Amino acid sequence: GRHNTHPRKAFVEDFSKFIESLLRQDHDIIVGGDFNESFQDRHSGILHVATSNNLVDPFTQRFPHLSEFGTHACGRRRIDIVLVTPRLLHSIK
């Protein structure tokens, strides 16, 4: 019913609200996707979802010394991302 909202913006808004509802119920979260956005873009919708809901990227937490890499054939940025709630980090091997 949102005719004046760009579909990507609508997805980010809806996705963030869904994540917020799960966090309010004290759920831990693992979410992964081909978001076609990078954390390097400060206007990234998935970056907004992660920061506003305190979700972390387990790869960068486990391997902070590694440089960024592309997750698609023609690029250098990660657009396929996994995010988790901080309580799950210790469980990731």
PDB file of C-alpha atoms in Angstrom, residues 36-41 59-60 66-81:
ATOM      1  CA  ASN A  36      23.280  -6.133  -2.985  1.00  0.00           C
ATOM      2  CA  GLU A  37      24.576  -3.420  -0.659  1.00  0.00           C
ATOM      3  CA  SER A  38      27.877  -3.022   1.106  1.00  0.00           C
ATOM      4  CA  PHE A  39      28.661  -1.762   4.587  1.00  0.00           C
ATOM      5  CA  GLN A  40      31.121   0.544   2.833  1.00  0.00           C
ATOM      6  CA  ASP A  41      28.220   2.670   1.575  1.00  0.00           C
ATOM      7  CA  PHE A  59      33.232 -12.498   9.712  1.00  0.00           C
ATOM      8  CA  THR A  60      34.709  -9.112  10.559  1.00  0.00           C
ATOM      9  CA  LEU A  66      41.567  -9.455   6.631  1.00  0.00           C
ATOM     10  CA  SER A  67      40.825  -6.907   3.955  1.00  0.00           C
ATOM     11  CA  GLU A  68      37.474  -6.565   2.217  1.00  0.00           C
ATOM     12  CA  PHE A  69      36.750  -8.878  -0.684  1.00  0.00           C
ATOM     13  CA  GLY A  70      34.082  -9.075  -3.326  1.00  0.00           C
ATOM     14  CA  THR A  71      31.273 -11.589  -3.122  1.00  0.00           C
ATOM     15  CA  HIS A  72      30.294 -11.205  -6.745  1.00  0.00           C
ATOM     16  CA  ALA A  73      32.204 -11.772  -9.962  1.00  0.00           C
ATOM     17  CA  CYS A  74      32.591  -8.149 -11.065  1.00  0.00           C
ATOM     18  CA  GLY A  75      33.129  -6.391  -7.766  1.00  0.00           C
ATOM     19  CA  ARG A  76      35.367  -5.794  -4.793  1.00  0.00           C
ATOM     20  CA  ARG A  77      32.769  -5.323  -2.088  1.00  0.00           C
ATOM     21  CA  ARG A  78      30.881  -7.805   0.064  1.00  0.00           C
ATOM     22  CA  ILE A  79      27.201  -7.603  -0.787  1.00  0.00           C
ATOM     23  CA  ASP A  80      26.394 -11.036   0.664  1.00  0.00           C
ATOM     24  CA  ILE A  81      26.325 -10.590   4.415  1.00  0.00           C
TER      25      ILE A  81
END
